[in-house]
Amino acid sequence: MLAEIITIGDELLIGQVIDTNSAFVAKQLNKIGVSVYQITSVQDNKAHILKALNEAEDNADIIILTGGLGPTKDDITKRTIAEYFNDTLVKDESVLNNIETIWKQHVRTELLQVNKDQALVPSKATVLMNKLGTAPGMWMEKGNKVFISLPGVPYEMQALIEYKVLPKLKDKYHCPYILHKTLLVYGLGESALAARVEAWEDALPNHIKLAYLPNLGKMRLRLSTKGFDEHLLKKEVQEQIDKVLPLIKDEFAGFEDEEGSVEIVIAKQLTKLGKTLAIAESCTGGTVAERFTINSGASLYFKGGIVTYSTASKMNVLKVSKTDIDTYSVVSSQVAESMAQNALKLFQSDFAIATTGNAGPKKGDSDAEVGTVFIAIATKKEVYSQEFNFGNSRVKVINKAVNKALEMFLKEIFKN
Amino acid sequence: MLAEIITIGDELLIGQVIDTNSAFVAKQLNKIGVSVYQITSVQDNKAHILKALNEAEDNADIIILTGGLGPTKDDITKRTIAEYFNDTLVKDESVLNNIETIWKQHVRTELLQVNKDQALVPSKATVLMNKLGTAPGMWMEKGNKVFISLPGVPYEMQALIEYKVLPKLKDKYHCPYILHKTLLVYGLGESALAARVEAWEDALPNHIKLAYLPNLGKMRLRLSTKGFDEHLLKKEVQEQIDKVLPLIKDEFAGFEDEEGSVEIVIAKQLTKLGKTLAIAESCTGGTVAERFTINSGASLYFKGGIVTYSTASKMNVLKVSKTDIDTYSVVSSQVAESMAQNALKLFQSDFAIATTGNAGPKKGDSDAEVGTVFIAIATKKEVYSQEFNFGNSRVKVINKAVNKALEMFLKEIFKN
């Protein structure tokens, strides 16, 4: 069963907006055994959308469109789909009721004709009611193929996928089981890792695919397969993992969570241990904290964080000693360790992570080279730190520092 | 002049990685007058890549591919391009030298055959030297069309676009000037805004396109045009802006910066005023701070931030009074204002922003409904706050709160 995702909107093609919808839809489809053949981003242009629909119908069984369903004149997806199906738009009373309800609860101004017109849907469409917004989802069939049009607003689209689209797709198709298992590997480059596991990779059965995903200091090694016997697939993949783990035992840092991040692995382990975390950040500017707090359940283990961006705030707020700063500079192992220890005390946590460095582009309150970062981990018993140089691209330095801090902390909490 | 961007990699089609490369490339191409016709994400599969190349050649003049150039077996882009051009791979000595240099500086282990093989390029290709990595960029021509293949690692791709691809494209083509101007509008929904400006929109000249971009409580209204007379285009767009501004004068919050964010507008204004900012966050968990610190120059105005995720840390670290917390709860205007005032004092800043709320999914240390958020702004003279309810989706609550905090602060610093 193959799907194609078509995202519609000029904002994507001028680079004003990053398309996050496609990755969400793809991941959800994978969970119910639907593979995505292609993702295509097209303009708010009738001819272009029609061409994309035609091509997608050749490539895929399930075509999911997002975007272009708003009330304004630049939104033309609905009319274009109606044309593609030789259909006309008719008023749907249930959608109109939903629009009126949302208007009463959240907007409270007069309901305009353009809003009422959002209740117009192609006569052949099944409405997927959007409780979170005024643009309805639409489900249309052509032979054994399904065309699904969803609003582009991410949380509206996400709710429709989860509660309307996936259940209907599972009803309609008998889908295989898709299994991805991703190993997190630190400290080995892509080619060194490939050389290490070469014999194993060459002996992999044909239906298990392997991918290498390098990302700023960490590697992800992904095994993927699909089929109808879930139990057998899991067993086969586990056998391969059992074979590869001894080859990378010093570099293997854990499995990536289903939801896809190291910070979730850390969150689960901290929650399991009943331990808490505090974070003191300089060059990473709140990004380490944000990586944890964006996930629900963070309040169970995350006590708090401090971003001491200025030297004065390192002294006044985090109580790093002036002597240490004068002697070693703000970008030093001594200051990183002091930040971690003091954050641990201040927030009364079991662990603390600290970062201090120079992300560039210019040198700051320290003579340290651009790219120099110290990362410290404090526990109730000890504190330690490491020095890194992450190059001279600001965003890269920040993200590499965040990844490295998470890696060091992951190793800390899985120590025995 | 039209371009198509093809991003290659199974990780995109299973939703493991969000495609951020396309938006970057599209924005850069726009700057030199190249419009992007379509963005297509395809699998690491020879037949699929060949099909995408064929279709892109029909649609566009410039085809930019990213991804699939790594040293491992799942990376097949280079061989596939050679096949598309009926070409063979030959060793490029300059690329090999670059690989050896990088290896000596950063890796220091033995150079493997797979790494040396990265110096193989199609014989018809012009190499775009990648100083940041071992996979070279490649430039190939077919008639008047150009095919450019770049590594998928974002910072390597970005440097190649900026320093190699754009200059070569500007040399080769006489491109028009593309102008986008985006107005930030707060406090009006999409349809209310459209109704307000309807007569103006209907009278827009054909070559000026209008787009509405709603995003969690803020609206962006984008005017786009292109042509060869930069001066005339700027004048025409300015005339339209002069006409629309009086219609939205209470809701207009400024122009979106070229680089695309409210926080950059704020950063510029603070730097211009010579004023500083501190941030105290609860439910937004470091995200407000991160929005500022990701941009260079943040140290000029950003003093620091505190994430007080637990009630204890609000008292111990931010010195919010126990009486206020007991009387009003941690999710209250009193606590938000106290957090803002105390952050201002602690970091000795001119302004402070504070957030406290319940992002869900469960209620925390307060009886406040999920979605309730208080945002406070403190200056040296006053403090004020507002209450919001941002619904019950965690990520949505956090991001709406961040946007609203930025909006409130934007208004504060542009007050006269």
PDB file of C-alpha atoms in Angstrom, chain B residues 19-117:
ATOM      1  CA  ASP B  19      13.228  18.242   5.423  1.00  0.00           C
ATOM      2  CA  THR B  20      14.677  21.611   6.430  1.00  0.00           C
ATOM      3  CA  ASN B  21      17.077  21.722   3.467  1.00  0.00           C
ATOM      4  CA  SER B  22      14.385  22.555   0.918  1.00  0.00           C
ATOM      5  CA  ALA B  23      13.229  25.715   2.693  1.00  0.00           C
ATOM      6  CA  PHE B  24      16.814  26.914   2.984  1.00  0.00           C
ATOM      7  CA  VAL B  25      17.555  26.295  -0.691  1.00  0.00           C
ATOM      8  CA  ALA B  26      14.251  27.860  -1.784  1.00  0.00           C
ATOM      9  CA  LYS B  27      14.864  31.015   0.236  1.00  0.00           C
ATOM     10  CA  GLN B  28      18.381  31.407  -1.135  1.00  0.00           C
ATOM     11  CA  LEU B  29      17.265  30.841  -4.734  1.00  0.00           C
ATOM     12  CA  ASN B  30      14.529  33.448  -4.301  1.00  0.00           C
ATOM     13  CA  LYS B  31      17.149  35.976  -3.270  1.00  0.00           C
ATOM     14  CA  ILE B  32      18.832  35.727  -6.667  1.00  0.00           C
ATOM     15  CA  GLY B  33      15.561  35.752  -8.607  1.00  0.00           C
ATOM     16  CA  VAL B  34      15.044  32.023  -9.133  1.00  0.00           C
ATOM     17  CA  SER B  35      11.538  30.756  -8.364  1.00  0.00           C
ATOM     18  CA  VAL B  36      11.051  27.225  -7.088  1.00  0.00           C
ATOM     19  CA  TYR B  37       8.423  25.337  -9.067  1.00  0.00           C
ATOM     20  CA  GLN B  38       8.262  22.226  -6.901  1.00  0.00           C
ATOM     21  CA  ILE B  39       9.939  20.369  -4.054  1.00  0.00           C
ATOM     22  CA  THR B  40      10.030  16.592  -4.343  1.00  0.00           C
ATOM     23  CA  SER B  41      11.260  14.132  -1.720  1.00  0.00           C
ATOM     24  CA  VAL B  42      12.127  10.698  -3.069  1.00  0.00           C
ATOM     25  CA  GLN B  43      13.477   7.396  -1.818  1.00  0.00           C
ATOM     26  CA  ASP B  44      17.064   6.093  -1.927  1.00  0.00           C
ATOM     27  CA  ASN B  45      16.035   4.081  -4.962  1.00  0.00           C
ATOM     28  CA  LYS B  46      17.594   4.267  -8.419  1.00  0.00           C
ATOM     29  CA  ALA B  47      14.410   4.002 -10.464  1.00  0.00           C
ATOM     30  CA  HIS B  48      12.692   6.605  -8.307  1.00  0.00           C
ATOM     31  CA  ILE B  49      15.554   9.103  -8.517  1.00  0.00           C
ATOM     32  CA  LEU B  50      15.769   8.648 -12.308  1.00  0.00           C
ATOM     33  CA  LYS B  51      12.014   9.258 -12.640  1.00  0.00           C
ATOM     34  CA  ALA B  52      12.256  12.395 -10.498  1.00  0.00           C
ATOM     35  CA  LEU B  53      15.186  13.692 -12.587  1.00  0.00           C
ATOM     36  CA  ASN B  54      13.219  13.143 -15.783  1.00  0.00           C
ATOM     37  CA  GLU B  55      10.154  14.951 -14.478  1.00  0.00           C
ATOM     38  CA  ALA B  56      12.192  17.796 -13.016  1.00  0.00           C
ATOM     39  CA  GLU B  57      13.963  18.291 -16.347  1.00  0.00           C
ATOM     40  CA  ASP B  58      10.525  18.822 -17.924  1.00  0.00           C
ATOM     41  CA  ASN B  59       9.430  21.286 -15.224  1.00  0.00           C
ATOM     42  CA  ALA B  60      12.479  23.376 -14.433  1.00  0.00           C
ATOM     43  CA  ASP B  61      15.719  24.925 -15.661  1.00  0.00           C
ATOM     44  CA  ILE B  62      17.695  24.337 -12.498  1.00  0.00           C
ATOM     45  CA  ILE B  63      17.461  21.040 -10.633  1.00  0.00           C
ATOM     46  CA  ILE B  64      19.004  20.901  -7.186  1.00  0.00           C
ATOM     47  CA  LEU B  65      19.382  17.543  -5.453  1.00  0.00           C
ATOM     48  CA  THR B  66      20.373  17.067  -1.828  1.00  0.00           C
ATOM     49  CA  GLY B  67      21.264  13.854  -0.024  1.00  0.00           C
ATOM     50  CA  GLY B  68      22.479  10.389  -0.799  1.00  0.00           C
ATOM     51  CA  LEU B  69      26.173  11.266  -1.224  1.00  0.00           C
ATOM     52  CA  GLY B  70      27.554   9.544   1.868  1.00  0.00           C
ATOM     53  CA  PRO B  71      30.164   6.787   1.829  1.00  0.00           C
ATOM     54  CA  THR B  72      27.792   3.974   2.801  1.00  0.00           C
ATOM     55  CA  LYS B  73      25.904   1.514   0.655  1.00  0.00           C
ATOM     56  CA  ASP B  74      22.513   3.162   1.058  1.00  0.00           C
ATOM     57  CA  ASP B  75      23.825   6.301  -0.659  1.00  0.00           C
ATOM     58  CA  ILE B  76      23.254   5.912  -4.399  1.00  0.00           C
ATOM     59  CA  THR B  77      22.712   9.442  -5.713  1.00  0.00           C
ATOM     60  CA  LYS B  78      26.117   9.808  -7.417  1.00  0.00           C
ATOM     61  CA  ARG B  79      25.945   6.532  -9.338  1.00  0.00           C
ATOM     62  CA  THR B  80      22.370   7.317 -10.356  1.00  0.00           C
ATOM     63  CA  ILE B  81      23.247  10.760 -11.696  1.00  0.00           C
ATOM     64  CA  ALA B  82      26.132   9.259 -13.669  1.00  0.00           C
ATOM     65  CA  GLU B  83      23.654   6.811 -15.190  1.00  0.00           C
ATOM     66  CA  TYR B  84      21.208   9.628 -15.992  1.00  0.00           C
ATOM     67  CA  PHE B  85      23.989  11.420 -17.881  1.00  0.00           C
ATOM     68  CA  ASN B  86      25.334   8.199 -19.502  1.00  0.00           C
ATOM     69  CA  ASP B  87      28.544   9.009 -17.714  1.00  0.00           C
ATOM     70  CA  THR B  88      31.162   7.134 -15.730  1.00  0.00           C
ATOM     71  CA  LEU B  89      32.755   7.969 -12.380  1.00  0.00           C
ATOM     72  CA  VAL B  90      36.349   9.117 -12.384  1.00  0.00           C
ATOM     73  CA  LYS B  91      38.701   9.988  -9.534  1.00  0.00           C
ATOM     74  CA  ASP B  92      39.099  13.721  -8.872  1.00  0.00           C
ATOM     75  CA  GLU B  93      42.494  14.435  -7.273  1.00  0.00           C
ATOM     76  CA  SER B  94      41.422  17.763  -5.748  1.00  0.00           C
ATOM     77  CA  VAL B  95      38.513  16.061  -3.969  1.00  0.00           C
ATOM     78  CA  LEU B  96      40.808  13.297  -2.751  1.00  0.00           C
ATOM     79  CA  ASN B  97      43.196  15.932  -1.364  1.00  0.00           C
ATOM     80  CA  ASN B  98      40.293  17.614   0.422  1.00  0.00           C
ATOM     81  CA  ILE B  99      39.188  14.296   1.929  1.00  0.00           C
ATOM     82  CA  GLU B 100      42.727  13.567   3.120  1.00  0.00           C
ATOM     83  CA  THR B 101      43.022  17.040   4.661  1.00  0.00           C
ATOM     84  CA  ILE B 102      39.722  16.677   6.545  1.00  0.00           C
ATOM     85  CA  TRP B 103      40.730  13.211   7.672  1.00  0.00           C
ATOM     86  CA  LYS B 104      44.044  14.432   9.057  1.00  0.00           C
ATOM     87  CA  GLN B 105      42.471  17.360  10.887  1.00  0.00           C
ATOM     88  CA  HIS B 106      39.339  15.822  12.332  1.00  0.00           C
ATOM     89  CA  VAL B 107      39.358  12.042  12.195  1.00  0.00           C
ATOM     90  CA  ARG B 108      42.915  10.860  12.559  1.00  0.00           C
ATOM     91  CA  THR B 109      42.056   7.198  11.963  1.00  0.00           C
ATOM     92  CA  GLU B 110      42.948   5.273   8.825  1.00  0.00           C
ATOM     93  CA  LEU B 111      41.377   6.534   5.590  1.00  0.00           C
ATOM     94  CA  LEU B 112      39.184   3.707   4.286  1.00  0.00           C
ATOM     95  CA  GLN B 113      38.521   2.763   0.682  1.00  0.00           C
ATOM     96  CA  VAL B 114      34.873   3.952   1.013  1.00  0.00           C
ATOM     97  CA  ASN B 115      36.162   7.394   1.986  1.00  0.00           C
ATOM     98  CA  LYS B 116      38.607   7.477  -0.919  1.00  0.00           C
ATOM     99  CA  ASP B 117      35.723   6.510  -3.203  1.00  0.00           C
TER     100      ASP B 117
END
